[in-house]
Amino acid sequence: MLINAELLLQYQRCKRRPFLDTYGDKSQRNTANDLLVKLQQDKIAHRAGVLTQFTYQRPAYPRLNWLAGKVATLELMQQGVECIYHGVLLVNHAERHELLSCPDLLLKQPGQSCFGDWMYVPANIELGKRPKQEYQVVAAFHAYVLAMVQEVELETAWLILRGKEAGYPVDLRKWTPPMHKILAEYIQTLEAEEAPEVFISRQRCSLCPWYGSCYAIAQSQKHLSLLPGVTPIRYTQLQALDITTVESLAKTSPTQLENLTGFNNEVAPKLVLQAQSVVENRPLLISPSPKQKSEETNGSYNWEIVNDNLLILPTEPNKANVEKKLMGEPAMSLYEELVTQIRFTAPIELYFDIEAQPDLELDYLLGVLVVDKQANTQKFYSLLAERPEDEQLIWQQFLDLVWQYPEAPIYHFCVYEFDTVKRLARLYQTPHSSVQPVLNRFVDVYEQLTQSVTLPVESYALKAIARWLGFEWRDSEASGAKCIYWYDQWLRTGDRTLLEIIQRYNEDDCRATRSVKDWLSNFMNETGVGGGV
């Protein structure tokens, strides 16, 4: 069996994927999505940029003829070539297996090896900006195979990352032992008769060509991984207690879970409630924890993790809290203030959503939906940077727009919009007096919802929640990931239809945020949560 670094990399991300790549029915694979295509293009461009810094030789051999590639690479190593690009290293392992290593670069170094008074160290070019564990394990794999080829152990391998000029050294004394452990587990998995169990982790699975096939299996099994909050660590703990279905989890006492790894006295009841919501197919209120009940807002903008979610506390004291304090009454708890914010209905409301290009550190579209309830009108403003250098212009247009409605709350979904406004303010040196009052009006609908209600959904992403409510995007295949690809294509081709699709998607995101906010406000009012407001 041939084992290469790519399979080992994928195994670290998903134990099931290498098995499917080796034995699976290829007709069940999805076609590469637009974002994956873009990432592949970006990696090729990044590698090409790095290679301009080296004078290298590449072994000549027929494509996929690894034995010929091995021979050609050994000839270059014996000659003492300074830098070898895409060399082929092939060694036997554990009798029945062969290890195939094709590091991006083999760099000649002083030292003693079977070739003479020189040796080689491997360097891999990666698109990421951080030395992730999976990268370092793969680097250790390359070094292990190389050590057998040149008959000398190495202490260091190299990663060349995006944004890193000199590269990142991988400590092989640290990473070789876990590499061997992962390699042994990988071999054991491939020698099994069946693929490992399905586990859906959307962040990792979304770009995988087997996602559609695995998701269909998970749905047919009503797999616990489809339940929001069930991480691999928590799933292992639940399995140990023989809690393998949503129904069994729904009947579990939270106290049975709260001391387990991955749980605590806030996560456990919320996860059980999530299971109950799915089983009963209806939204359920989250009872405030003792911590939430007792906590008081203090007037400063704080970040806190509550129920595994990032919670944003208001920068300025809530007006109702100020009035209560002036009257000598106790301030509202954090939970009561959350309820007050979402139940509040303003004459004019703003809904805000951003499209960004992470590779360029560019926020190119600031979309604002202005809803005037008194005049019964809605107007969408699409503030678009057709060129990266126009970001400052749309930033100022955004500020001018929101200052036209100085009392209007600004609703958004998740923390990205809040963080981005702070980033743009720093980047363009916007006066504090122009930005802080705007930030004070931000209301994160995601945080409001996840602190208040549990829904019978597979995900608390905007799309999943809004579609559960019956909202549909005009372009059903559009997504934030595809917008990244489409904007990149716009910059390459100048095709304006791509911008139009992005703008339409952004507007729908704003309208979806409104649908979620309105539903949550109505639900809270109907259930009478928080008393009379």
Short mmCIF file of C-alpha atoms in Angstrom, two decimals:
data_model
loop_
_atom_site.label_atom_id
_atom_site.label_comp_id
_atom_site.label_asym_id
_atom_site.label_seq_id
_atom_site.Cartn_x
_atom_site.Cartn_y
_atom_site.Cartn_z
CA MET A 1 0.00 0.00 0.00
CA LEU A 2 1.35 3.42 -0.99
CA ILE A 3 1.10 6.09 1.73
CA ASN A 4 1.79 9.70 0.83
CA ALA A 5 1.84 12.98 2.72
CA GLU A 6 -1.46 14.21 1.24
CA LEU A 7 -3.35 11.21 2.62
CA LEU A 8 -1.70 11.74 6.00
CA LEU A 9 -2.70 15.40 5.91
CA GLN A 10 -6.32 14.54 5.11
CA TYR A 11 -6.40 11.87 7.83
CA GLN A 12 -5.63 14.51 10.43
CA ARG A 13 -8.60 16.53 9.22
CA CYS A 14 -10.97 13.58 8.86
CA LYS A 15 -10.29 9.91 9.57
CA ARG A 16 -12.92 8.92 7.01
CA ARG A 17 -11.66 10.84 3.99
CA PRO A 18 -8.42 8.90 3.20
CA PHE A 19 -10.38 5.63 3.32
CA LEU A 20 -12.89 7.03 0.81
CA ASP A 21 -10.10 8.50 -1.34
CA THR A 22 -8.51 5.04 -1.48
CA TYR A 23 -11.50 2.73 -1.74
CA GLY A 24 -14.59 4.90 -2.27
CA ASP A 25 -16.87 5.12 -5.29
CA LYS A 26 -15.50 8.15 -7.14
CA SER A 27 -18.91 8.82 -8.72
CA GLN A 28 -20.15 9.91 -5.29
CA ARG A 29 -17.63 12.74 -5.06
CA ASN A 30 -18.85 16.32 -5.42
CA THR A 31 -17.33 18.50 -8.10
CA ALA A 32 -14.83 21.01 -6.73
CA ASN A 33 -16.68 24.07 -5.44
CA ASP A 34 -15.69 27.59 -6.39
CA LEU A 35 -13.89 28.36 -3.13
CA LEU A 36 -11.82 25.18 -3.36
CA VAL A 37 -10.86 26.10 -6.92
CA LYS A 38 -9.80 29.54 -5.69
CA LEU A 39 -7.75 28.05 -2.85
CA GLN A 40 -6.01 25.74 -5.29
CA GLN A 41 -5.26 28.69 -7.57
CA ASP A 42 -4.00 30.70 -4.62
CA LYS A 43 -1.72 27.86 -3.52
CA ILE A 44 -0.25 27.57 -7.02
CA ALA A 45 0.35 31.33 -7.12
CA HIS A 46 1.88 31.31 -3.63
CA ARG A 47 4.19 28.43 -4.53
CA ALA A 48 5.24 30.16 -7.74
CA GLY A 49 6.05 33.33 -5.79
CA VAL A 50 8.16 31.42 -3.28
CA LEU A 51 10.04 29.51 -5.98
CA THR A 52 11.30 32.77 -7.50
CA GLN A 53 13.56 33.01 -4.43
CA PHE A 54 15.33 29.73 -5.27
CA THR A 55 17.48 28.36 -8.03
CA TYR A 56 16.37 24.75 -8.23
CA GLN A 57 16.42 21.64 -10.37
CA ARG A 58 13.45 19.35 -10.85
CA PRO A 59 13.84 15.61 -11.46
CA ALA A 60 12.48 14.49 -14.83
CA TYR A 61 10.21 11.44 -14.81
CA PRO A 62 6.88 10.34 -16.35
CA ARG A 63 3.85 11.56 -14.39
CA LEU A 64 2.95 9.25 -11.46
CA ASN A 65 5.89 6.94 -12.22
CA TRP A 66 7.20 7.17 -8.67
CA LEU A 67 9.96 4.63 -9.13
CA ALA A 68 11.43 6.64 -12.01
CA GLY A 69 10.99 9.80 -9.92
CA LYS A 70 12.90 8.18 -7.06
CA VAL A 71 15.81 7.27 -9.34
CA ALA A 72 15.95 10.76 -10.89
CA THR A 73 15.84 12.43 -7.45
CA LEU A 74 18.62 10.24 -6.06
CA GLU A 75 20.82 11.20 -9.00
CA LEU A 76 20.36 14.90 -8.17
CA MET A 77 21.05 14.28 -4.48
CA GLN A 78 24.22 12.32 -5.28
CA GLN A 79 25.37 15.22 -7.48
CA GLY A 80 24.90 17.59 -4.53
CA VAL A 81 22.38 19.86 -6.27
CA GLU A 82 21.73 22.88 -4.05
CA CYS A 83 17.92 22.84 -4.28
CA ILE A 84 15.57 20.15 -5.63
CA TYR A 85 11.95 20.94 -6.42
CA HIS A 86 9.35 18.17 -6.11
CA GLY A 87 11.79 15.38 -5.56
CA VAL A 88 10.47 11.85 -5.02
CA LEU A 89 11.45 9.86 -1.94
CA LEU A 90 10.20 6.28 -1.71
CA VAL A 91 10.95 3.79 1.10
CA ASN A 92 9.52 0.56 2.48
CA HIS A 93 7.64 0.67 5.76
CA ALA A 94 6.37 -2.15 7.96
CA GLU A 95 6.81 -4.76 5.22
CA ARG A 96 3.51 -4.21 3.40
CA HIS A 97 3.63 -0.46 2.88
CA GLU A 98 5.63 2.11 0.97
CA LEU A 99 6.02 5.70 2.10
CA LEU A 100 5.98 8.29 -0.68
CA SER A 101 7.33 11.74 0.15
CA CYS A 102 7.36 14.59 -2.36
CA PRO A 103 8.38 17.67 -0.37
CA ASP A 104 8.17 20.96 -2.22
CA LEU A 105 11.89 21.57 -1.72
CA LEU A 106 14.95 19.62 -0.69
CA LEU A 107 17.57 22.10 0.51
CA LYS A 108 21.25 21.17 0.65
CA GLN A 109 22.96 21.72 4.03
CA PRO A 110 26.43 21.04 5.46
CA GLY A 111 26.63 17.66 7.21
CA GLN A 112 27.40 14.00 6.71
CA SER A 113 25.09 11.65 4.80
CA CYS A 114 25.39 8.65 2.51
CA PHE A 115 25.95 11.13 -0.32
CA GLY A 116 29.07 12.77 1.18
CA ASP A 117 29.72 15.84 3.30
CA TRP A 118 26.31 17.30 2.62
CA MET A 119 22.73 16.45 3.52
CA TYR A 120 19.24 17.68 2.68
CA VAL A 121 16.39 19.09 4.74
CA PRO A 122 12.77 19.23 3.50
CA ALA A 123 10.78 22.43 3.14
CA ASN A 124 7.07 22.53 2.38
CA ILE A 125 5.25 25.57 0.97
CA GLU A 126 1.84 26.02 2.62
CA LEU A 127 -0.94 28.52 1.95
CA GLY A 128 -1.76 29.00 5.62
CA LYS A 129 -0.37 31.80 7.75
CA ARG A 130 0.07 29.70 10.91
CA PRO A 131 2.17 26.54 11.48
CA LYS A 132 -0.83 24.28 12.08
CA GLN A 133 -0.31 20.91 13.71
CA GLU A 134 -1.27 19.12 10.48
CA TYR A 135 1.46 20.99 8.59
CA GLN A 136 4.10 20.12 11.17
CA VAL A 137 3.13 16.45 11.23
CA VAL A 138 3.45 16.31 7.44
CA ALA A 139 6.84 18.05 7.66
CA ALA A 140 7.92 15.38 10.17
CA PHE A 141 6.74 12.69 7.71
CA HIS A 142 8.89 14.16 4.93
CA ALA A 143 11.88 14.35 7.28
CA TYR A 144 11.39 10.74 8.42
CA VAL A 145 11.39 9.40 4.86
CA LEU A 146 14.31 11.64 3.90
CA ALA A 147 16.30 10.41 6.92
CA MET A 148 15.97 6.82 5.70
CA VAL A 149 17.02 7.80 2.18
CA GLN A 150 20.15 9.75 3.16
CA GLU A 151 20.91 7.68 6.29
CA VAL A 152 21.04 10.58 8.71
CA GLU A 153 18.43 11.85 11.16
CA LEU A 154 17.34 15.47 11.06
CA GLU A 155 16.53 17.88 13.85
CA THR A 156 14.62 20.46 11.81
CA ALA A 157 12.33 20.67 8.80
CA TRP A 158 10.91 23.86 7.34
CA LEU A 159 7.51 25.33 6.52
CA ILE A 160 7.29 28.30 4.17
CA LEU A 161 4.04 30.02 5.06
CA ARG A 162 2.17 32.92 3.59
CA GLY A 163 3.46 36.16 5.08
CA LYS A 164 6.55 34.49 6.54
CA GLU A 165 9.72 35.73 4.86
CA ALA A 166 12.20 33.28 6.38
CA GLY A 167 9.96 30.28 6.96
CA TYR A 168 9.07 28.40 10.11
CA PRO A 169 11.34 25.73 11.68
CA VAL A 170 9.63 22.49 12.70
CA ASP A 171 11.11 20.85 15.80
CA LEU A 172 11.36 17.21 14.73
CA ARG A 173 12.10 15.98 18.25
CA LYS A 174 8.67 17.26 19.20
CA TRP A 175 6.69 16.31 16.08
CA THR A 176 8.18 12.97 15.01
CA PRO A 177 6.56 10.91 17.83
CA PRO A 178 3.00 12.19 17.13
CA MET A 179 3.65 11.69 13.42
CA HIS A 180 4.44 8.01 14.02
CA LYS A 181 1.31 7.64 16.16
CA ILE A 182 -0.88 9.22 13.46
CA LEU A 183 0.81 7.11 10.76
CA ALA A 184 0.11 3.90 12.70
CA GLU A 185 -3.54 4.88 13.26
CA TYR A 186 -3.87 5.78 9.59
CA ILE A 187 -2.54 2.38 8.47
CA GLN A 188 -4.91 0.63 10.87
CA THR A 189 -7.84 2.63 9.44
CA LEU A 190 -6.94 1.78 5.85
CA GLU A 191 -6.65 -1.91 6.69
CA ALA A 192 -10.16 -1.99 8.18
CA GLU A 193 -13.03 -3.47 6.17
CA GLU A 194 -15.31 -0.44 6.50
CA ALA A 195 -14.85 3.33 6.43
CA PRO A 196 -14.72 5.10 9.81
CA GLU A 197 -17.97 6.43 11.19
CA VAL A 198 -19.42 9.58 9.68
CA PHE A 199 -18.96 12.77 11.69
CA ILE A 200 -20.15 16.03 10.18
CA SER A 201 -18.05 19.05 11.11
CA ARG A 202 -19.17 21.74 8.68
CA GLN A 203 -16.12 23.95 8.97
CA ARG A 204 -13.83 21.07 8.02
CA CYS A 205 -16.27 19.16 5.80
CA SER A 206 -17.54 21.97 3.59
CA LEU A 207 -14.66 21.78 1.09
CA CYS A 208 -14.42 17.98 1.04
CA PRO A 209 -15.52 16.24 -2.18
CA TRP A 210 -17.20 13.51 -0.09
CA TYR A 211 -19.32 15.95 1.92
CA GLY A 212 -22.58 15.29 0.05
CA SER A 213 -22.22 11.53 0.42
CA CYS A 214 -21.30 11.69 4.12
CA TYR A 215 -24.03 14.21 4.90
CA ALA A 216 -26.68 11.98 3.32
CA ILE A 217 -25.53 9.09 5.52
CA ALA A 218 -25.53 11.29 8.62
CA GLN A 219 -29.07 12.47 7.87
CA SER A 220 -30.32 8.93 7.32
CA GLN A 221 -28.80 7.93 10.67
CA LYS A 222 -29.97 11.11 12.45
CA HIS A 223 -26.37 11.29 13.58
CA LEU A 224 -25.56 13.23 16.72
CA SER A 225 -22.92 15.26 14.89
CA LEU A 226 -25.77 17.09 13.12
CA LEU A 227 -26.79 18.54 16.48
CA PRO A 228 -25.27 22.00 17.13
CA GLY A 229 -22.78 21.84 19.97
CA VAL A 230 -21.77 18.20 19.50
CA THR A 231 -18.02 18.37 18.94
CA PRO A 232 -15.80 15.30 18.39
CA ILE A 233 -14.63 15.43 22.02
CA ARG A 234 -18.19 15.69 23.35
CA TYR A 235 -19.36 12.96 21.00
CA THR A 236 -16.73 10.59 22.40
CA GLN A 237 -17.91 11.36 25.92
CA LEU A 238 -21.54 10.77 24.97
CA GLN A 239 -20.68 7.46 23.29
CA ALA A 240 -18.97 6.29 26.49
CA LEU A 241 -22.30 6.81 28.27
CA ASP A 242 -24.15 4.97 25.47
CA ILE A 243 -25.88 8.21 24.44
CA THR A 244 -25.90 7.69 20.69
CA THR A 245 -29.18 9.24 19.52
CA VAL A 246 -30.79 12.65 19.76
CA GLU A 247 -33.70 11.04 21.63
CA SER A 248 -31.44 9.53 24.29
CA LEU A 249 -29.60 12.82 24.75
CA ALA A 250 -32.92 14.65 25.13
CA LYS A 251 -33.79 12.38 28.07
CA THR A 252 -30.40 12.77 29.77
CA SER A 253 -30.01 14.79 32.95
CA PRO A 254 -27.53 17.67 32.40
CA THR A 255 -25.89 16.85 35.75
CA GLN A 256 -24.80 13.54 34.24
CA LEU A 257 -22.72 15.41 31.67
CA GLU A 258 -21.46 18.61 33.25
CA ASN A 259 -18.28 17.16 34.76
CA LEU A 260 -17.19 15.38 31.58
CA THR A 261 -14.40 16.60 29.30
CA GLY A 262 -15.79 19.21 26.92
CA PHE A 263 -18.80 19.96 29.12
CA ASN A 264 -19.54 22.23 32.07
CA ASN A 265 -22.61 23.35 33.99
CA GLU A 266 -23.62 25.72 31.18
CA VAL A 267 -22.80 23.60 28.11
CA ALA A 268 -24.52 20.45 29.42
CA PRO A 269 -28.04 21.87 29.95
CA LYS A 270 -27.87 23.80 26.70
CA LEU A 271 -26.91 20.70 24.71
CA VAL A 272 -29.69 18.64 26.31
CA LEU A 273 -32.15 21.44 25.56
CA GLN A 274 -30.91 21.47 21.94
CA ALA A 275 -31.72 17.78 21.66
CA GLN A 276 -35.17 18.35 23.18
CA SER A 277 -35.85 21.14 20.69
CA VAL A 278 -35.01 18.85 17.76
CA VAL A 279 -37.05 15.93 19.14
CA GLU A 280 -40.08 18.17 19.77
CA ASN A 281 -39.45 20.17 16.57
CA ARG A 282 -40.12 23.51 18.21
CA PRO A 283 -38.19 26.44 19.68
CA LEU A 284 -37.51 26.31 23.40
CA LEU A 285 -36.54 29.13 25.73
CA ILE A 286 -33.16 29.00 27.41
CA SER A 287 -33.46 29.59 31.12
CA PRO A 288 -30.84 32.07 32.32
CA SER A 289 -28.07 30.48 34.33
CA PRO A 290 -27.40 31.76 37.86
CA LYS A 291 -24.38 33.59 36.47
CA GLN A 292 -26.49 35.35 33.85
CA LYS A 293 -29.21 36.21 36.36
CA SER A 294 -26.82 37.84 38.79
CA GLU A 295 -24.54 39.62 36.35
CA GLU A 296 -25.01 43.36 35.92
CA THR A 297 -23.89 45.44 32.98
CA ASN A 298 -21.24 47.92 34.03
CA GLY A 299 -21.06 50.32 31.11
CA SER A 300 -17.86 49.08 29.49
CA TYR A 301 -17.52 47.02 26.33
CA ASN A 302 -16.47 43.56 27.47
CA TRP A 303 -16.01 40.21 25.77
CA GLU A 304 -17.12 37.08 27.53
CA ILE A 305 -17.69 33.43 26.67
CA VAL A 306 -21.15 32.33 27.75
CA ASN A 307 -22.57 28.94 26.76
CA ASP A 308 -19.63 28.53 24.35
CA ASN A 309 -20.60 31.68 22.46
CA LEU A 310 -18.79 34.99 22.30
CA LEU A 311 -20.96 37.55 24.11
CA ILE A 312 -20.67 41.29 23.47
CA LEU A 313 -21.71 43.56 26.33
CA PRO A 314 -22.78 47.13 25.48
CA THR A 315 -20.19 49.89 25.52
CA GLU A 316 -22.49 52.36 27.24
CA PRO A 317 -24.91 51.57 30.05
CA ASN A 318 -28.37 50.61 28.82
CA LYS A 319 -30.67 53.63 29.08
CA ALA A 320 -33.17 51.67 31.13
CA ASN A 321 -30.38 50.63 33.50
CA VAL A 322 -29.31 54.24 33.96
CA GLU A 323 -32.87 55.26 34.76
CA LYS A 324 -33.22 52.39 37.23
CA LYS A 325 -30.01 53.39 39.00
CA LEU A 326 -31.11 57.03 39.23
CA MET A 327 -34.34 55.88 40.86
CA GLY A 328 -32.41 53.74 43.31
CA GLU A 329 -33.60 50.50 41.67
CA PRO A 330 -31.31 47.56 40.88
CA ALA A 331 -29.92 47.43 37.35
CA MET A 332 -31.10 44.79 34.92
CA SER A 333 -29.17 41.57 34.72
CA LEU A 334 -27.32 40.69 31.55
CA TYR A 335 -30.10 38.26 30.60
CA GLU A 336 -32.81 40.89 31.14
CA GLU A 337 -30.87 43.39 29.06
CA LEU A 338 -30.51 40.90 26.22
CA VAL A 339 -34.26 40.38 26.24
CA THR A 340 -34.89 44.12 26.37
CA GLN A 341 -32.65 44.79 23.38
CA ILE A 342 -34.29 42.21 21.14
CA ARG A 343 -37.86 43.10 22.14
CA PHE A 344 -37.27 46.79 21.56
CA THR A 345 -38.95 48.15 18.41
CA ALA A 346 -37.48 51.34 16.96
CA PRO A 347 -39.17 53.65 14.41
CA ILE A 348 -36.17 53.17 12.12
CA GLU A 349 -33.97 50.09 12.11
CA LEU A 350 -30.76 49.40 10.20
CA TYR A 351 -29.61 45.93 9.14
CA PHE A 352 -25.94 45.58 8.30
CA ASP A 353 -23.94 42.90 6.49
CA ILE A 354 -20.43 42.80 5.01
CA GLU A 355 -18.78 40.88 2.19
CA ALA A 356 -15.01 40.54 2.47
CA GLN A 357 -11.99 39.25 0.60
CA PRO A 358 -9.80 37.71 3.34
CA ASP A 359 -6.72 37.25 1.15
CA LEU A 360 -6.63 40.99 0.46
CA GLU A 361 -7.72 41.95 4.00
CA LEU A 362 -10.44 43.85 2.19
CA ASP A 363 -14.04 44.57 3.16
CA TYR A 364 -15.38 45.46 -0.24
CA LEU A 365 -19.14 45.59 0.32
CA LEU A 366 -20.95 47.25 3.23
CA GLY A 367 -24.66 46.59 2.83
CA VAL A 368 -27.25 48.48 4.89
CA LEU A 369 -31.02 47.92 4.82
CA VAL A 370 -32.90 50.93 6.21
CA VAL A 371 -36.36 50.00 7.51
CA ASP A 372 -38.61 52.97 8.33
CA LYS A 373 -41.57 51.53 10.18
CA GLN A 374 -43.39 54.84 10.48
CA ALA A 375 -43.24 55.57 6.76
CA ASN A 376 -43.57 51.83 5.96
CA THR A 377 -40.56 51.95 3.62
CA GLN A 378 -37.42 49.93 3.06
CA LYS A 379 -34.32 50.93 1.16
CA PHE A 380 -31.14 48.96 0.61
CA TYR A 381 -27.78 50.71 0.26
CA SER A 382 -25.02 48.69 -1.40
CA LEU A 383 -21.73 50.45 -0.65
CA LEU A 384 -19.36 48.68 -3.01
CA ALA A 385 -15.60 48.98 -3.56
CA GLU A 386 -15.16 47.97 -7.18
CA ARG A 387 -11.40 48.32 -6.63
CA PRO A 388 -9.53 47.44 -3.42
CA GLU A 389 -8.37 51.05 -3.10
CA ASP A 390 -12.02 52.16 -2.79
CA GLU A 391 -12.42 50.62 0.66
CA GLN A 392 -11.82 53.95 2.43
CA LEU A 393 -14.47 55.60 0.26
CA ILE A 394 -17.21 53.10 1.13
CA TRP A 395 -16.16 53.25 4.80
CA GLN A 396 -16.86 56.98 4.83
CA GLN A 397 -20.12 56.41 2.93
CA PHE A 398 -21.16 53.93 5.60
CA LEU A 399 -20.49 56.40 8.40
CA ASP A 400 -22.37 59.16 6.57
CA LEU A 401 -25.34 56.84 6.10
CA VAL A 402 -25.66 55.52 9.65
CA TRP A 403 -25.22 59.03 11.10
CA GLN A 404 -28.33 60.08 9.19
CA TYR A 405 -30.21 57.88 11.69
CA PRO A 406 -28.43 58.57 14.99
CA GLU A 407 -31.05 56.82 17.14
CA ALA A 408 -31.55 53.73 14.97
CA PRO A 409 -30.26 50.37 16.26
CA ILE A 410 -27.90 48.60 13.86
CA TYR A 411 -28.70 44.90 13.70
CA HIS A 412 -26.15 42.40 12.38
CA PHE A 413 -25.57 38.64 12.60
CA CYS A 414 -22.40 37.51 14.43
CA VAL A 415 -19.45 39.56 15.59
CA TYR A 416 -17.71 40.13 12.24
CA GLU A 417 -19.48 43.40 11.46
CA PHE A 418 -18.64 44.84 14.88
CA ASP A 419 -14.98 43.81 14.60
CA THR A 420 -14.77 45.17 11.05
CA VAL A 421 -16.06 48.60 11.98
CA LYS A 422 -13.39 48.79 14.68
CA ARG A 423 -10.74 47.63 12.18
CA LEU A 424 -11.74 50.16 9.54
CA ALA A 425 -11.83 52.93 12.12
CA ARG A 426 -8.25 52.12 13.17
CA LEU A 427 -7.06 51.67 9.60
CA TYR A 428 -8.41 55.01 8.40
CA GLN A 429 -7.81 56.86 11.69
CA THR A 430 -11.46 57.76 12.15
CA PRO A 431 -12.12 59.94 15.21
CA HIS A 432 -13.42 58.05 18.23
CA SER A 433 -16.38 60.41 18.44
CA SER A 434 -17.51 59.33 14.97
CA VAL A 435 -17.24 55.60 15.61
CA GLN A 436 -18.02 54.83 19.24
CA PRO A 437 -21.64 56.10 19.15
CA VAL A 438 -22.17 53.90 16.10
CA LEU A 439 -20.74 50.84 17.86
CA ASN A 440 -22.99 51.57 20.83
CA ARG A 441 -25.99 50.98 18.58
CA PHE A 442 -24.85 47.58 17.33
CA VAL A 443 -27.08 44.64 18.28
CA ASP A 444 -25.84 41.15 17.40
CA VAL A 445 -28.93 39.14 16.50
CA TYR A 446 -26.95 35.88 16.65
CA GLU A 447 -25.90 36.52 20.23
CA GLN A 448 -29.39 37.61 21.21
CA LEU A 449 -30.88 34.46 19.73
CA THR A 450 -28.35 31.92 20.99
CA GLN A 451 -28.57 33.32 24.53
CA SER A 452 -32.36 33.24 24.54
CA VAL A 453 -33.75 30.42 22.39
CA THR A 454 -32.89 26.92 21.21
CA LEU A 455 -34.12 26.06 17.70
CA PRO A 456 -34.67 22.69 15.96
CA VAL A 457 -31.91 23.36 13.41
CA GLU A 458 -28.63 21.70 12.44
CA SER A 459 -26.70 24.95 12.58
CA TYR A 460 -27.02 28.46 13.98
CA ALA A 461 -25.66 29.97 10.78
CA LEU A 462 -27.85 32.70 9.30
CA LYS A 463 -28.87 30.56 6.32
CA ALA A 464 -30.00 27.62 8.45
CA ILE A 465 -32.06 29.77 10.82
CA ALA A 466 -33.62 32.02 8.16
CA ARG A 467 -34.52 29.03 5.98
CA TRP A 468 -36.12 27.34 8.99
CA LEU A 469 -38.28 30.48 9.19
CA GLY A 470 -39.16 30.18 5.50
CA PHE A 471 -36.83 32.86 4.11
CA GLU A 472 -35.11 32.05 0.82
CA TRP A 473 -32.17 33.68 -0.97
CA ARG A 474 -32.88 34.70 -4.55
CA ASP A 475 -29.75 32.88 -5.72
CA SER A 476 -30.06 29.52 -4.00
CA GLU A 477 -26.43 28.52 -4.61
CA ALA A 478 -24.94 31.80 -3.43
CA SER A 479 -22.85 31.83 -0.26
CA GLY A 480 -20.22 33.89 1.48
CA ALA A 481 -17.55 31.46 0.24
CA LYS A 482 -18.72 31.79 -3.35
CA CYS A 483 -18.71 35.58 -3.03
CA ILE A 484 -15.00 35.39 -2.22
CA TYR A 485 -14.47 33.51 -5.47
CA TRP A 486 -16.80 35.78 -7.46
CA TYR A 487 -15.12 38.99 -6.30
CA ASP A 488 -11.74 37.51 -7.16
CA GLN A 489 -13.09 36.69 -10.62
CA TRP A 490 -14.50 40.23 -10.94
CA LEU A 491 -11.03 41.66 -10.30
CA ARG A 492 -9.61 39.29 -12.92
CA THR A 493 -12.29 39.60 -15.63
CA GLY A 494 -14.31 42.79 -15.03
CA ASP A 495 -17.56 40.80 -15.44
CA ARG A 496 -20.18 43.04 -13.77
CA THR A 497 -22.74 40.23 -13.51
CA LEU A 498 -20.53 38.83 -10.74
CA LEU A 499 -20.87 42.06 -8.76
CA GLU A 500 -24.62 42.04 -9.26
CA ILE A 501 -24.90 38.52 -7.83
CA ILE A 502 -22.77 39.51 -4.83
CA GLN A 503 -24.86 42.62 -4.18
CA ARG A 504 -28.09 40.63 -4.42
CA TYR A 505 -26.72 38.04 -2.00
CA ASN A 506 -25.63 40.75 0.43
CA GLU A 507 -29.06 42.38 0.35
CA ASP A 508 -30.68 39.02 1.02
CA ASP A 509 -28.36 38.55 4.01
CA CYS A 510 -29.59 41.86 5.43
CA ARG A 511 -33.22 40.88 4.85
CA ALA A 512 -32.61 37.45 6.37
CA THR A 513 -31.12 39.12 9.45
CA ARG A 514 -34.29 41.19 9.73
CA SER A 515 -36.48 38.09 9.44
CA VAL A 516 -34.59 36.42 12.29
CA LYS A 517 -34.69 39.54 14.44
CA ASP A 518 -38.42 40.06 13.88
CA TRP A 519 -39.19 36.42 14.61
CA LEU A 520 -37.16 36.48 17.82
CA SER A 521 -38.76 39.73 18.96
CA ASN A 522 -42.25 38.36 18.30
CA PHE A 523 -41.43 35.06 19.99
CA MET A 524 -40.19 36.85 23.10
CA ASN A 525 -43.25 39.08 23.20
CA GLU A 526 -45.62 36.13 22.73
CA THR A 527 -43.96 34.13 25.51
CA GLY A 528 -43.83 37.18 27.80
CA VAL A 529 -40.17 36.75 28.64
CA GLY A 530 -38.64 39.43 30.82
CA GLY A 531 -41.87 40.98 32.01
CA GLY A 532 -43.49 44.06 30.50
CA VAL A 533 -41.19 46.10 28.26
#
